[in-house]
Each structure stands twice: as C-alpha cells, then as structure tokens.
XYZ file of C-alpha atoms in Angstrom:
739
model
C -33.019 26.915 3.282
C -34.273 27.607 -0.252
C -32.909 30.358 -2.504
C -34.396 31.716 -5.640
C -31.842 33.790 -7.466
C -31.784 31.826 -10.739
C -31.909 34.013 -13.790
C -31.064 37.178 -11.849
C -27.896 39.279 -11.979
C -24.712 37.740 -10.588
C -24.844 37.339 -6.814
C -21.856 38.064 -4.568
C -21.496 36.131 -1.320
C -18.720 35.993 1.274
C -17.910 33.259 3.753
C -15.681 30.371 4.792
C -14.932 26.973 3.228
C -16.087 24.379 5.778
C -15.092 21.165 3.977
C -14.298 20.034 0.442
C -16.526 17.323 -1.059
C -14.625 16.899 -4.323
C -11.630 18.498 -6.006
C -9.923 17.864 -9.368
C -6.337 19.087 -8.954
C -5.780 19.155 -12.723
C -8.406 21.753 -13.627
C -9.327 23.065 -10.165
C -13.009 22.060 -10.332
C -14.294 21.831 -6.754
C -17.449 21.010 -4.825
C -17.476 22.258 -1.210
C -19.591 23.347 1.756
C -19.548 27.100 2.192
C -20.649 28.961 5.336
C -22.048 32.395 4.456
C -24.955 34.722 5.304
C -27.356 32.100 3.897
C -26.000 29.459 6.252
C -24.129 26.404 5.007
C -24.594 25.946 1.256
C -23.021 23.831 -1.497
C -20.755 25.772 -3.869
C -19.104 24.600 -7.110
C -16.607 26.120 -9.540
C -12.975 26.205 -10.625
C -10.482 27.326 -7.961
C -6.711 27.553 -8.244
C -6.189 26.411 -4.658
C -8.727 25.530 -2.020
C -8.524 24.506 1.619
C -10.959 24.169 4.500
C -10.901 27.463 6.374
C -10.349 29.632 3.289
C -12.283 32.903 3.382
C -13.665 33.658 -0.080
C -15.782 36.209 -1.893
C -17.712 34.362 -4.614
C -19.551 35.805 -7.579
C -22.001 33.675 -9.527
C -25.516 32.258 -9.507
C -27.663 29.983 -7.417
C -28.897 27.086 -9.541
C -30.918 23.936 -9.003
C -29.143 20.716 -9.918
C -31.386 17.880 -11.099
C -29.931 15.490 -8.555
C -28.086 17.530 -5.938
C -30.534 20.356 -5.485
C -29.676 23.992 -5.019
C -26.061 25.077 -5.109
C -24.028 28.209 -5.822
C -22.093 28.123 -9.113
C -19.107 30.456 -8.708
C -17.958 32.052 -11.959
C -15.216 34.069 -10.260
C -13.801 34.400 -6.792
C -11.442 36.366 -4.613
C -9.583 35.096 -1.587
C -10.215 37.295 1.428
C -7.616 37.676 4.121
C -9.090 37.001 7.552
C -8.735 40.197 9.598
C -9.458 39.301 13.229
C -7.362 37.070 15.488
C -10.307 34.701 15.799
C -10.750 34.448 12.004
C -6.991 33.997 11.468
C -6.878 31.197 14.047
C -9.821 29.428 12.417
C -8.205 29.812 8.992
C -4.795 28.461 10.029
C -6.219 25.689 12.227
C -8.097 24.270 9.240
C -4.765 23.402 7.591
C -4.888 26.107 4.936
C -1.118 26.610 5.150
C 1.079 23.535 4.794
C 3.128 22.945 7.951
C 0.638 24.572 10.358
C -1.771 22.465 12.407
C -4.241 23.593 15.138
C -1.641 23.562 17.936
C 0.956 25.539 15.966
C -1.724 27.931 14.715
C -2.770 28.702 18.310
C 0.833 29.483 19.304
C 1.410 31.745 16.288
C -1.810 33.731 16.734
C -1.229 34.010 20.475
C 2.129 35.630 19.732
C 1.319 37.865 16.746
C -2.476 38.371 16.930
C -3.992 40.341 14.041
C -0.492 40.862 12.573
C 0.011 37.116 12.033
C -0.515 37.083 8.268
C 1.641 40.190 7.747
C 4.458 38.444 9.629
C 4.061 35.274 7.524
C 4.189 37.273 4.304
C 6.892 39.840 5.072
C 8.905 38.580 8.067
C 8.478 34.790 8.165
C 11.738 34.223 10.098
C 10.068 35.830 13.147
C 7.955 32.673 13.425
C 11.099 30.904 14.683
C 10.624 32.832 17.963
C 7.962 30.271 18.765
C 9.129 27.043 20.349
C 9.063 24.132 17.866
C 9.448 26.286 14.748
C 12.963 26.290 13.278
C 14.230 29.009 10.964
C 13.965 26.601 8.037
C 10.375 25.692 8.888
C 9.503 29.368 9.341
C 10.796 30.169 5.860
C 8.839 27.253 4.343
C 5.660 28.518 6.003
C 6.325 31.941 4.494
C 6.842 30.390 1.053
C 3.577 28.424 1.296
C 1.672 31.543 2.301
C 3.128 33.580 -0.574
C 2.398 30.758 -2.986
C -1.251 30.629 -1.975
C -1.930 34.347 -2.137
C 0.529 34.871 -4.972
C -1.482 32.502 -7.103
C -4.594 34.539 -6.364
C -2.885 37.712 -7.581
C -1.588 35.948 -10.685
C -5.040 34.709 -11.587
C -6.624 38.102 -11.145
C -4.134 39.573 -13.618
C -4.618 36.742 -16.111
C -8.384 37.226 -16.074
C -7.784 40.621 -17.671
C -5.905 38.855 -20.508
C -8.857 36.561 -21.250
C -7.194 33.570 -19.583
C -9.455 31.156 -17.677
C -8.994 29.762 -14.166
C -8.017 26.333 -15.469
C -5.459 27.838 -17.830
C -4.091 30.058 -15.072
C -3.511 26.961 -12.942
C -1.438 25.357 -15.695
C 0.590 28.549 -16.194
C 1.246 28.917 -12.458
C 2.341 25.279 -12.192
C 4.857 25.929 -14.983
C 6.241 29.341 -14.022
C 5.310 29.899 -10.357
C 5.146 33.362 -8.816
C 6.875 34.961 -11.813
C 4.123 33.802 -14.187
C 2.775 37.250 -15.049
C 6.213 38.694 -15.769
C 7.240 35.738 -17.933
C 4.011 35.744 -19.974
C 4.046 39.524 -20.365
C 7.630 39.362 -21.651
C 6.910 36.501 -24.049
C 3.218 35.556 -24.395
C 4.192 32.764 -26.770
C 5.317 30.751 -23.763
C 1.591 29.976 -23.561
C 2.208 27.584 -26.491
C 4.348 25.303 -24.308
C 2.929 21.776 -24.375
C 1.985 21.695 -20.712
C -0.033 24.926 -21.095
C -1.480 24.090 -24.489
C -2.468 27.407 -26.055
C -2.757 27.475 -29.818
C -0.489 29.934 -31.599
C -3.558 31.964 -32.594
C -4.673 32.250 -28.970
C -1.207 33.248 -27.722
C -0.980 35.726 -30.605
C -4.232 37.315 -29.455
C -2.812 37.766 -25.944
C 0.378 39.200 -27.457
C -1.541 41.746 -29.511
C -3.407 42.791 -26.388
C -0.002 43.457 -24.822
C 1.100 45.540 -27.805
C 3.722 43.260 -29.396
C 4.694 44.151 -32.996
C 4.354 41.780 -35.963
C 8.103 41.327 -36.348
C 8.814 40.823 -32.629
C 11.499 38.117 -32.469
C 9.519 36.028 -29.961
C 6.521 36.131 -32.310
C 8.505 35.176 -35.415
C 10.333 32.311 -33.698
C 7.125 31.026 -32.119
C 5.322 31.242 -35.453
C 7.989 29.067 -37.099
C 7.838 26.599 -34.192
C 4.066 26.533 -34.549
C 4.379 25.624 -38.253
C 6.837 22.815 -37.490
C 4.760 21.509 -34.545
C 1.540 21.682 -36.550
C 3.140 19.604 -39.268
C 4.237 16.998 -36.743
C 0.517 16.218 -36.418
C 0.464 15.781 -40.218
C 3.249 13.202 -39.924
C 6.178 15.418 -41.022
C 9.294 15.380 -38.837
C 10.840 18.171 -40.927
C 9.968 20.559 -43.758
C 11.907 22.179 -46.603
C 13.323 25.431 -45.258
C 12.057 27.487 -48.206
C 8.559 26.132 -47.566
C 8.756 27.067 -43.856
C 9.967 30.590 -44.681
C 7.111 31.088 -47.140
C 4.486 29.730 -44.724
C 5.812 31.820 -41.821
C 5.835 35.026 -43.879
C 2.161 34.521 -44.826
C 1.086 33.459 -41.327
C 2.816 36.316 -39.521
C 2.476 39.087 -42.077
C 6.252 39.664 -42.239
C 8.841 39.561 -45.013
C 10.494 36.294 -46.030
C 13.839 37.792 -44.969
C 12.435 38.313 -41.482
C 11.155 34.702 -41.391
C 14.513 33.423 -42.676
C 16.345 35.243 -39.868
C 13.864 33.692 -37.425
C 14.875 30.222 -38.693
C 18.521 31.120 -38.104
C 17.802 32.258 -34.539
C 15.919 29.020 -33.781
C 18.900 27.002 -34.975
C 21.379 29.173 -33.045
C 19.314 28.587 -29.907
C 19.307 24.822 -30.722
C 15.510 24.781 -30.843
C 15.734 23.616 -34.456
C 18.222 21.861 -36.738
C 18.901 22.099 -40.454
C 20.214 19.437 -42.810
C 20.442 18.735 -46.543
C 18.574 16.023 -48.425
C 18.592 15.606 -52.191
C 20.213 19.028 -52.597
C 17.514 20.808 -50.577
C 17.807 22.330 -47.099
C 15.378 21.068 -44.465
C 14.565 22.308 -40.973
C 13.295 20.250 -38.032
C 12.535 20.830 -34.376
C 15.551 19.730 -32.347
C 13.737 17.110 -30.275
C 12.360 15.154 -33.246
C 15.634 15.535 -35.193
C 17.556 14.126 -32.224
C 15.138 11.175 -32.133
C 15.638 10.315 -35.800
C 19.418 10.839 -35.473
C 19.524 8.398 -32.580
C 17.445 5.836 -34.512
C 19.785 6.023 -37.512
C 22.867 5.676 -35.317
C 21.470 2.770 -33.321
C 20.392 0.925 -36.501
C 23.938 1.317 -37.771
C 25.315 -0.144 -34.512
C 22.917 -3.100 -34.623
C 23.955 -3.868 -38.193
C 27.646 -3.665 -37.288
C 27.432 -5.730 -34.080
C 24.812 -8.477 -34.524
C 24.172 -11.010 -31.743
C 25.602 -14.506 -31.889
C 23.572 -16.486 -34.445
C 21.452 -19.461 -33.481
C 22.995 -22.638 -34.935
C 21.395 -25.689 -36.567
C 18.409 -23.670 -37.742
C 17.572 -25.914 -40.684
C 17.069 -28.965 -38.469
C 15.011 -26.961 -35.963
C 12.753 -25.638 -38.713
C 12.274 -29.169 -40.070
C 11.381 -30.422 -36.582
C 8.708 -27.717 -36.193
C 7.256 -28.555 -39.625
C 7.040 -32.241 -38.697
C 5.529 -31.553 -35.269
C 2.834 -29.262 -36.680
C 2.201 -31.014 -39.992
C 3.030 -27.911 -42.035
C 5.523 -26.871 -44.674
C 7.035 -23.393 -44.726
C 7.567 -21.755 -48.107
C 10.926 -20.342 -49.160
C 10.258 -16.818 -47.903
C 8.974 -18.036 -44.529
C 12.130 -20.098 -43.995
C 14.231 -17.121 -45.025
C 12.402 -14.957 -42.443
C 12.932 -17.504 -39.654
C 16.649 -17.833 -40.454
C 17.184 -14.060 -40.777
C 15.349 -13.300 -37.538
C 17.527 -15.690 -35.569
C 20.868 -15.179 -37.313
C 20.872 -11.393 -37.619
C 20.374 -8.620 -35.129
C 17.531 -6.917 -36.957
C 14.830 -7.862 -39.480
C 11.787 -6.383 -41.220
C 9.087 -8.970 -41.945
C 6.315 -7.617 -44.137
C 3.334 -9.049 -45.973
C -0.384 -8.680 -46.518
C -3.227 -10.705 -44.970
C -3.147 -14.491 -45.449
C 0.571 -14.624 -46.325
C 1.648 -16.528 -43.237
C 3.156 -13.797 -41.014
C 1.601 -15.322 -37.864
C 2.748 -18.858 -38.760
C 6.261 -17.521 -39.329
C 6.236 -15.661 -36.016
C 5.155 -18.787 -34.148
C 8.166 -20.641 -35.555
C 10.534 -17.833 -34.511
C 9.026 -17.816 -31.015
C 9.300 -21.623 -30.749
C 13.020 -21.583 -31.588
C 13.665 -18.697 -29.178
C 11.996 -20.754 -26.438
C 13.978 -23.878 -27.359
C 17.203 -21.859 -27.152
C 16.291 -20.577 -23.709
C 16.256 -16.994 -24.970
C 14.028 -14.384 -23.309
C 11.773 -12.476 -25.694
C 9.138 -9.723 -25.528
C 6.140 -9.267 -27.823
C 4.726 -5.789 -28.331
C 2.396 -3.734 -30.520
C 1.522 -0.017 -30.658
C -2.090 -0.320 -29.406
C -3.963 -2.363 -26.836
C -6.142 -4.010 -29.486
C -3.116 -4.915 -31.622
C -1.306 -6.324 -28.581
C -4.345 -8.415 -27.621
C -4.615 -9.745 -31.179
C -0.910 -10.613 -31.130
C -1.418 -12.508 -27.848
C -4.399 -14.418 -29.272
C -2.546 -15.402 -32.454
C 0.780 -16.429 -30.896
C -0.386 -17.824 -27.559
C 2.176 -15.623 -25.760
C 1.655 -12.455 -23.757
C 2.034 -9.288 -25.762
C 2.090 -5.774 -24.326
C 1.584 -2.362 -25.794
C 4.894 -0.690 -26.515
C 4.005 1.929 -23.919
C 3.535 -0.770 -21.274
C 6.677 -2.599 -22.305
C 8.700 0.601 -22.052
C 6.910 1.727 -18.836
C 5.765 4.973 -20.382
C 4.524 7.811 -18.183
C 4.186 11.576 -18.204
C 6.617 13.736 -16.280
C 5.522 16.774 -14.270
C 5.615 18.914 -17.420
C 3.441 16.527 -19.404
C 6.198 15.023 -21.555
C 6.327 11.296 -22.277
C 9.148 9.440 -20.549
C 10.073 5.771 -20.418
C 11.047 3.799 -17.354
C 12.926 1.414 -19.636
C 15.854 3.205 -21.231
C 19.644 3.145 -21.592
C 20.123 3.189 -17.809
C 17.426 0.572 -17.184
C 17.180 -1.565 -20.346
C 14.736 -4.360 -21.092
C 15.839 -7.706 -19.701
C 15.239 -9.570 -22.935
C 17.204 -11.198 -25.754
C 14.717 -10.369 -28.501
C 11.876 -7.931 -29.097
C 9.188 -8.702 -31.676
C 7.064 -5.691 -32.663
C 3.878 -6.134 -34.674
C 2.084 -3.401 -36.657
C 5.311 -1.448 -37.127
C 3.600 0.851 -39.650
C 1.851 2.475 -36.650
C 5.072 3.254 -34.771
C 6.176 6.885 -34.954
C 9.721 8.237 -34.649
C 9.618 9.151 -30.943
C 8.208 5.774 -29.915
C 10.758 3.970 -32.073
C 13.545 5.972 -30.438
C 12.208 4.956 -27.010
C 12.225 1.290 -28.034
C 15.793 1.373 -29.380
C 17.069 3.153 -26.262
C 15.524 0.431 -24.091
C 17.231 -2.423 -25.966
C 20.577 -3.625 -24.644
C 23.388 -4.241 -27.128
C 22.968 -7.679 -28.683
C 19.171 -7.751 -28.342
C 17.447 -8.886 -31.527
C 14.753 -6.690 -33.069
C 12.159 -8.344 -35.305
C 9.788 -5.811 -36.862
C 6.550 -7.024 -38.419
C 4.250 -4.865 -40.487
C 2.397 -4.252 -43.712
C 4.053 -1.472 -45.693
C 0.926 -1.042 -47.808
C -1.049 0.246 -44.831
C -1.300 3.861 -43.748
C 1.700 5.297 -41.907
C 1.642 6.125 -38.191
C -0.728 8.752 -36.808
C 2.275 10.369 -35.104
C 5.242 12.005 -36.820
C 7.548 9.873 -38.927
C 7.421 7.014 -41.397
C 9.548 4.412 -39.625
C 8.542 1.259 -41.520
C 8.584 2.951 -44.923
C 11.915 4.705 -44.270
C 13.640 1.564 -42.975
C 12.235 -0.557 -45.805
C 13.204 1.916 -48.532
C 16.701 2.523 -47.138
C 17.931 -0.841 -48.419
C 20.181 -1.147 -45.369
C 18.182 -3.634 -43.304
C 17.425 -7.314 -43.942
C 13.880 -7.486 -45.335
C 11.672 -10.489 -46.058
C 8.427 -9.937 -47.985
C 5.804 -12.664 -47.716
C 3.717 -12.569 -50.879
C 2.159 -16.038 -51.227
C -1.509 -16.239 -50.233
C -2.145 -19.594 -48.592
C -5.035 -21.788 -49.694
C -7.112 -21.347 -46.559
C -6.817 -17.549 -46.767
C -7.821 -17.595 -50.431
C -11.283 -18.778 -49.395
C -11.892 -15.294 -48.024
C -12.717 -12.526 -50.463
C -11.592 -10.042 -47.798
C -8.074 -11.439 -48.192
C -8.109 -11.865 -51.978
C -9.654 -8.433 -52.518
C -7.084 -6.824 -50.240
C -4.361 -8.151 -52.520
C -6.256 -7.000 -55.599
C -6.478 -3.497 -54.123
C -2.732 -3.475 -53.396
C -2.055 -4.345 -57.019
C -4.292 -1.477 -58.187
C -7.230 -3.627 -59.265
C -10.845 -3.155 -58.143
C -12.221 -5.758 -55.708
C -14.644 -8.513 -56.715
C -17.919 -8.362 -54.824
C -19.976 -11.255 -53.465
C -23.441 -11.715 -54.936
C -25.485 -13.605 -52.353
C -23.058 -15.482 -50.151
C -19.587 -14.450 -49.144
C -17.821 -11.928 -46.939
C -17.272 -8.904 -49.226
C -20.284 -6.880 -50.425
C -21.051 -3.572 -52.111
C -24.258 -1.692 -51.289
C -24.652 0.548 -54.333
C -25.416 4.214 -53.639
C -24.101 7.418 -55.262
C -25.682 9.973 -52.935
C -23.620 10.652 -49.762
C -26.755 11.479 -47.745
C -28.570 8.307 -48.799
C -25.345 6.317 -48.307
C -25.203 7.599 -44.714
C -28.777 6.404 -44.149
C -27.897 2.966 -45.545
C -24.799 2.739 -43.321
C -27.010 3.470 -40.310
C -29.583 0.898 -41.430
C -26.920 -1.781 -41.966
C -25.419 -1.128 -38.563
C -28.627 -0.884 -36.557
C -30.869 -3.537 -38.112
C -29.901 -5.356 -41.351
C -26.570 -6.902 -40.305
C -27.643 -7.744 -36.725
C -30.730 -9.486 -38.156
C -28.864 -11.338 -40.936
C -25.655 -12.306 -39.102
C -26.416 -11.868 -35.412
C -23.752 -9.175 -35.093
C -23.872 -6.893 -32.047
C -23.755 -3.236 -33.252
C -21.555 -2.288 -30.292
C -19.194 -5.269 -30.055
C -19.001 -6.675 -33.604
C -19.722 -3.901 -36.111
C -17.433 -0.951 -36.771
C -18.066 1.836 -39.271
C -14.784 3.134 -40.736
C -14.779 6.472 -42.551
C -12.061 7.914 -44.776
C -13.034 11.412 -43.603
C -14.326 13.222 -40.524
C -16.464 15.673 -42.518
C -19.530 15.431 -44.742
C -22.600 13.207 -44.659
C -20.416 10.071 -44.654
C -17.822 11.449 -42.254
C -17.409 10.360 -38.638
C -19.059 13.512 -37.267
C -22.410 13.117 -39.011
C -22.488 9.312 -38.834
C -21.735 9.270 -35.110
C -24.670 11.548 -34.434
C -26.944 9.477 -36.662
C -25.849 6.147 -35.145
C -25.948 7.428 -31.575
C -29.587 8.464 -32.036
C -30.437 5.025 -33.448
C -28.405 2.748 -31.192
C -28.404 4.760 -27.968
C -31.280 7.269 -28.083
C -31.706 9.880 -25.355
C -34.007 8.874 -22.508
C -35.287 10.581 -19.401
C -32.706 10.153 -16.668
C -29.927 9.018 -19.053
C -26.981 11.248 -18.170
C -25.109 13.234 -20.823
C -21.738 15.003 -20.729
C -20.392 17.590 -23.162
C -16.683 17.472 -23.977
C -14.630 19.611 -26.355
C -15.214 16.994 -29.099
C -18.736 15.678 -28.578
C -21.804 15.375 -26.417
C -21.635 11.926 -24.819
C -24.433 10.013 -23.148
C -24.381 6.912 -20.997
C -24.360 3.866 -23.282
C -22.420 5.553 -26.091
C -19.565 3.784 -27.831
C -16.476 5.966 -27.260
C -12.856 6.131 -28.407
C -9.739 7.449 -26.674
C -8.138 10.034 -28.977
C -4.659 10.337 -27.439
C -2.373 8.418 -25.112
C -3.125 9.264 -21.488
C -0.972 7.526 -18.891
C -2.811 8.923 -15.866
C -6.361 7.571 -16.280
C -6.917 4.988 -13.522
C -8.571 1.628 -14.272
C -9.574 -1.553 -12.505
C -9.857 -4.908 -14.290
C -12.590 -7.469 -13.633
C -10.122 -9.568 -11.621
C -9.382 -6.629 -9.317
C -6.053 -5.635 -10.845
C -5.450 -1.881 -10.823
C -3.397 0.284 -13.101
C -3.422 3.455 -15.162
C -3.227 4.481 -18.799
C -5.538 4.349 -21.819
C -4.224 4.736 -25.333
C -5.027 6.357 -28.634
C -7.571 4.198 -30.504
C -8.913 2.260 -27.490
C -12.703 1.785 -27.897
C -15.124 1.270 -25.007
C -18.636 1.918 -23.694
C -19.536 4.898 -21.487
C -21.185 3.254 -18.484
C -21.947 6.088 -16.085
C -21.581 9.817 -15.432
C -21.418 11.286 -11.939
C -22.948 14.725 -12.388
C -21.675 16.000 -9.036
C -18.022 15.176 -9.560
C -17.842 15.080 -13.342
C -16.350 11.567 -13.183
C -17.053 9.359 -16.215
C -16.843 5.564 -16.043
C -15.832 3.808 -19.295
C -15.528 0.058 -19.892
C -12.663 -0.986 -22.173
C -12.969 -4.747 -22.563
C -12.353 -6.174 -19.090
C -11.190 -2.848 -17.626
C -13.206 -0.037 -16.056
C -11.514 3.374 -16.424
C -12.382 6.529 -14.478
C -12.155 9.884 -16.266
C -11.971 13.310 -14.675
C -13.632 16.195 -16.484
C -10.241 17.145 -17.990
C -9.386 13.624 -19.128
C -12.875 13.254 -20.626
C -11.951 15.793 -23.336
C -9.884 12.985 -24.895
C -13.049 10.931 -25.523
C -15.098 11.004 -28.706
C -17.982 8.949 -30.070
C -16.894 5.746 -31.781
C -19.890 4.303 -33.604
C -17.913 5.554 -36.602
C -14.139 6.190 -36.522
C -11.625 7.172 -39.172
C -9.641 4.507 -40.972
C -6.524 6.085 -39.470
C -7.854 5.494 -35.945
C -8.641 1.849 -36.749
C -5.025 0.871 -37.417
C -3.893 -2.077 -35.359
C -7.475 -3.193 -34.691
C -9.695 -5.903 -36.161
C -13.476 -6.152 -36.093
C -15.855 -8.970 -36.986
C -17.735 -6.692 -39.372
C -16.557 -3.474 -41.050
C -18.701 -0.986 -42.999
C -16.899 1.627 -45.146
C -18.694 4.455 -47.011
C -16.835 5.291 -50.246
C -18.850 8.288 -51.493
C -18.760 11.859 -50.255
C -15.009 11.568 -49.679
C -12.648 14.497 -50.336
C -10.497 13.732 -53.397
C -7.272 13.942 -51.363
C -8.437 10.963 -49.276
C -9.464 8.692 -52.141
C -6.268 6.664 -52.332
C -5.270 3.019 -52.275
C -3.573 2.452 -48.942
C -6.467 4.076 -47.092
C -8.962 1.665 -48.716
C -6.576 -1.245 -48.174
C -6.086 -0.401 -44.485
C -9.854 -0.223 -43.947
C -10.548 -3.501 -45.768
C -7.887 -5.400 -43.805
C -9.541 -4.439 -40.492
C -12.438 -6.866 -41.217
C -12.319 -10.465 -39.966
C -15.679 -11.943 -41.044
C -17.586 -9.424 -43.143
C -16.762 -6.299 -45.175
C -19.462 -4.034 -46.613
C -18.663 -1.043 -48.825
C -21.392 1.552 -49.360
C -20.892 3.563 -52.540
C -20.370 2.915 -56.207
C -18.160 0.551 -58.168
C -16.586 3.638 -59.725
C -15.678 5.226 -56.386
C -14.147 1.975 -55.119
C -12.205 1.440 -58.351
C -10.931 5.035 -58.240
C -9.550 4.485 -54.727
C -7.914 1.188 -55.705
C -6.277 2.761 -58.769
C -4.907 5.807 -56.933
C -1.508 4.721 -55.606
C -0.611 8.172 -54.294
C 1.226 7.652 -51.062
C 0.776 10.011 -48.188
C 3.769 12.336 -48.584
C 5.835 12.634 -45.436
C 8.950 14.708 -44.968
C 11.295 12.849 -42.611
C 14.980 13.099 -41.752
C 15.562 9.376 -41.145
C 16.327 8.394 -44.787
C 19.011 11.095 -45.094
C 20.514 10.129 -41.747
C 20.579 6.422 -42.654
C 22.336 7.235 -45.958
C 24.779 9.509 -44.140
C 25.735 6.697 -41.759
C 26.170 4.287 -44.665
C 28.811 6.553 -46.165
C-alpha cells in the first residue's frame, strides 16, 4: 500500500508492534513492523523500550527512504494500554513483560480478564494465585510492568523539560523510576558522566524549574564543571583563588558564595585542597586520589627495588659482540639501571638509540628467564614498538584489560587483586600517558615488578589530564638516563637532525632538491591550504608514489582557520573522496562522513566490536586510531570502518566519536608515525606557535616532511620554548613523600 503524507502536518497512527527488525539499546533507535489502520507498515524512531506486542500511538511523518521505500518516522510516541482481554492476551503473549510467555499469559488473562494489567500494577502478589507463579515471581512481574510503563511516564515529563528520548533513556538507566524527582530536586545531576549534559544545558533546565543563582547545587556543580572542564585542558588541579574567581563570573554570584561552595565540595569529599609553593590548590577527589596513589607507589618502588641482575657488564659485552655494535656510555648506563633498579625513565630524541637500548634490555630479560610486557598508549604506538623490538606489544588499555562499567567509567581487569603476571613492564611513549592511566598501570604491577618508562620529554604532554613524564622527570627522585648522541646513520636524515635543531631553539635547515625535509613557501593561509591539498592529492603521489590515504598525513597545529583541520578536511575530502551518486553519507555530531573517507577515533571506546582478517573477534577502538569508512547501512545506521587489519562496526551513537582524518591535529598524532607528513605553519593562533608542538609534528615523519609556510613562521615556532602550562598535584605529592 502506498501513502502520500510527506510534507503534510504530523500524522498520528495507532497500532501494534508485530516484530522488531533492528534496535540500538544505547540510544533506543528502532526499526519495526507496525500493524495499524494502514495495514502492516515499517516504522522507525527512538523508543525507550520496545517489544513485540506493544500497543503504541505514534506521531510523525510518512517518508520515502531511498533504499527501503516508504516508512513512518515517529517523532514522538505514547504507549497505549491494551483494554480488552483479547488485546491484553496478545500483548502479554508476545513477551512484552519479562517472565511471561504465551502459556502463562493465557492463565493470567483467563483468571483476571480485563483487570489483568491493573492487578499487575497495583496488586502483583495476586498473580501467585495461579499455579506455577510463586510470590517472588509475581512481584518481579509487577516490577517489570511498572518499569515499562514508569519509563513512559518519565519520558513524557522530560519532554516538557526539553530532554530528548535518547537522553531520557540515559537518565532512566541511571536513576530508575525516581528519575523525575531526582532531576527536579537537583537538575545538575544531568552533568553526571553517564548522562553527559553540559553545565550550560543543565543550567537551562534548572532555570526552567525556577532555581536561584546561588542555589547550593548550582554553585557546587558550577565549580565541578570548571574543574572537569580543565581536566580536558590537561590540569588535574587549579589554584583555589582562580577557581573562586572563575566560578563567580560563570554563575553570577559573589566570590564569597563561590568560596563557600568550594568548602562544601571538600566537606562532601567531592574535592580536595592542598598547598604547593605557598598557594592553595583544589582538585576533584578522583583525580587527586589517582595522583596521590602514583606518588605513594613510586615511593614504595624506590624503597623496595627488585633483586638486581648480576654480571651485567659481561652480558652487555656479549650482546655487542653478537650484533657487531658498540653501546655508548649513556646506553650502557640505561641498560644497567633498567635491570638493577626497580624503576627507570629513559628519554631521548629521534636517532639517539632508544630502540637499540631497549632491544638490549629485552635480550637480557629473556636470558634471565624473566617475564616482561611491552606496552604503549595507542594502537599505532604499540604496533611500532612491536615492529622495532620484534616482540609483541599491546596498548596499555589491552594490557590492563580496560573496559567500561555500567555507569560508563573506565575500569581495569588487571589491578591490585588481579595483578599482571610479569617481572617487568616497558612502556613506550610515556609522554602520552595521563594520570588516571598511569595509576591503573601502577595498581596492576605486583611488588618487585620493574617499570621501564621510555619517552621524549620534548614532545607534547598527554591529551588527558596530567603531566606524568614531565612531573616524574622534574622531581629528581627517579633514575633518569637521557640519550643525546645522534648516531651516524640517523644523521643522514634531515628529519632527525632538524628535530634536534628545533629542540635546541634553532630553525631547521631545508633541503633544496633532494632530501627528506622541505619548505613550500607561502604566507597566505588560504593559498597555503590550497598548496597542502595539492601536495596531498597530486604532487607527492606523483613524485614519490605515496598513497594519500595510507602514506600521507596532514598535521595541523590548530582546528580552526584556513589551515586548521576543519577546513582542510573538507577540502581534502572533496579532492580525494568526492561525492558520487549512490555513495552513502552519514552526519555525526562532528562531521558529515561519506563512504571512502579517512576517519579518526576521537576517544577511547571499549565497546565497539571488531573482527580481524584472520577471524579473531574483539572490541575496543582507541583515541587516535585512523581508518577508512567502508560502508554505511542506512536502515540500521551501522557504519563499517577498517582499521588496519580490523573491521569495526559502529552504532549510530558510537559513530559520534568519528571525525574526518585527512588532516588531524598534532596532538592527535602523538604515538603515530607516517611515511610522509605535511604541516602548515601559517594561519596558526599565536598561543599554538611553540617549539614542542612543531617538534612533535616533525618527529611523526619517517621518510618525508614538508612544511607549508614561511621561514619566519617556522623559526618563530622553533624559538618559542613556552611549555604548555599544566597544573598538577603529582610534583607536590612526590616532594611531600620525599620529606
């Protein structure tokens, strides 16, 4: 049957759910067959709960899908209670209520008739009068019924607050039947991580409910918002006076009121205060606890080192002879320290022999019969570590068996109760490790396990909160070996030599005709963007045979402007993957993606399922992983993305974590290497024109590095040694333990 209601006023239809074709339990998006006055039709929309047999009143529009034809798109709905005995029997027999099958449904309706649903809601224990239904089972049936229809009532009330179906589902999962009361009392509960409202959005709901500016829930939530927001800027704490000032401006209250709010947060143990350099700081309790644990565990590891490996000098000499190499003084020092002490930081720039040193450490561990684990923060970094050492390396999340609990918080299967069965852990790219991940690693290490931390302190700090490598290095409490000699083979690369020039504050030297480090001169950001696109799409593939998708990566200091990731991704997507008839597209919160686009995962997600080419199955994709969007199922909203040898399946909710990746920020590139890197250096905000950002970008290139800008802009970045300021508690806690 054909319908032609498109473009008209909303249509209201009533009927029964016959069967469910697809359902996403996370956001409630459903595709199902619906029996109504028009016969059996296909209906789609977001539904809090849905079962075959449900009687619904839908409001929405008929529309024609390009592939699946005509269907009814429900914008809102109401669950209708079946009224007749026949309708109730059909409803219950379809399995709408957990614990009731067709046989039990027939017995219940035979006994209570049209009063069946009233009995289930108000007098569920009466169901135990029926043979085979215990009192306990009767009460569970009553609870399931109330849950189903209670959720409907909750959602209807939330609609009036401007809260969507998907959001209502998350709220109900968190607070249950008392959701409305809890949110009405304190709307700032909407800011809980598993619900995910911004403070501004929750504040809007609160104002609609009539809450005053100085309401204690509002003030406390505003302060928490400031501290949480600054976690995303890398700060694990902030000066208290700064927080008070920010909160007063944000909330429109006095500084005294904000100061009292800080006190209440601390009294409730939602925040902690401490002193550093004569100044009071405030931190959210969870992140403060993490840094406190890290400081305490470091102190323990320094006090109780493992038994040292003996005869190291002869073992090192044997490795040198076997491999025809000679370690320099610092490399030997690193090998000895790693194996004789419980903890070590090994740092150095490109070409200084970090990998060669690691191989020696690994060889001696193997010779001693010691079990070791290799890990890195990202999948790309772990793969590179595996390739360079010849041993399996895992992401830290895999090593620690990370997963999300029912409330969306990260937990680790490996912890104090179930530690890693290993004698040594070697972590590469430590600069990328944030405070919470470092805490998880230390908790998973049994007493006596060695920790060898490898990183480049001149690179950008972690995307997450904290400055672990910098704080540990600067504390002066840990053994540190800095490799600073550039080996002859590495010196043949201008990428390597220029990286060291940049670190020392000097401008790089550019290749003229041959080489691996070039400058394409351009002062105009708009023209520079065009040249970046030209290099990526035609010039470099023609000159070097590079694949624009697999080999070339554009790295941008900024997201904004003509040379930012936003504009360049659109430009490159049009060039490298232009729209075509029949090529599916999907709009996320971040971008409009089309099949064939290069995409990046923007946060850790432990639930995304994947299958490898060899048939192995698993779940989890991680922040910074880059892949190719292979297909989009328009009916289900499922996206298929290839990450190397793995195919991952994204639901419509998970897909919001994807963004285009023809161009990514330098920050997102940490831990990765690419055959060819292009970096625009004009049109950059002044606050991003600093040395370690340029250095991090340059050191991502393996074979070719092309800067697009001016010699002046590059020199300005190399000269600017301003470090990214991060407020952290770890240095103060390490000093405290030392005393």
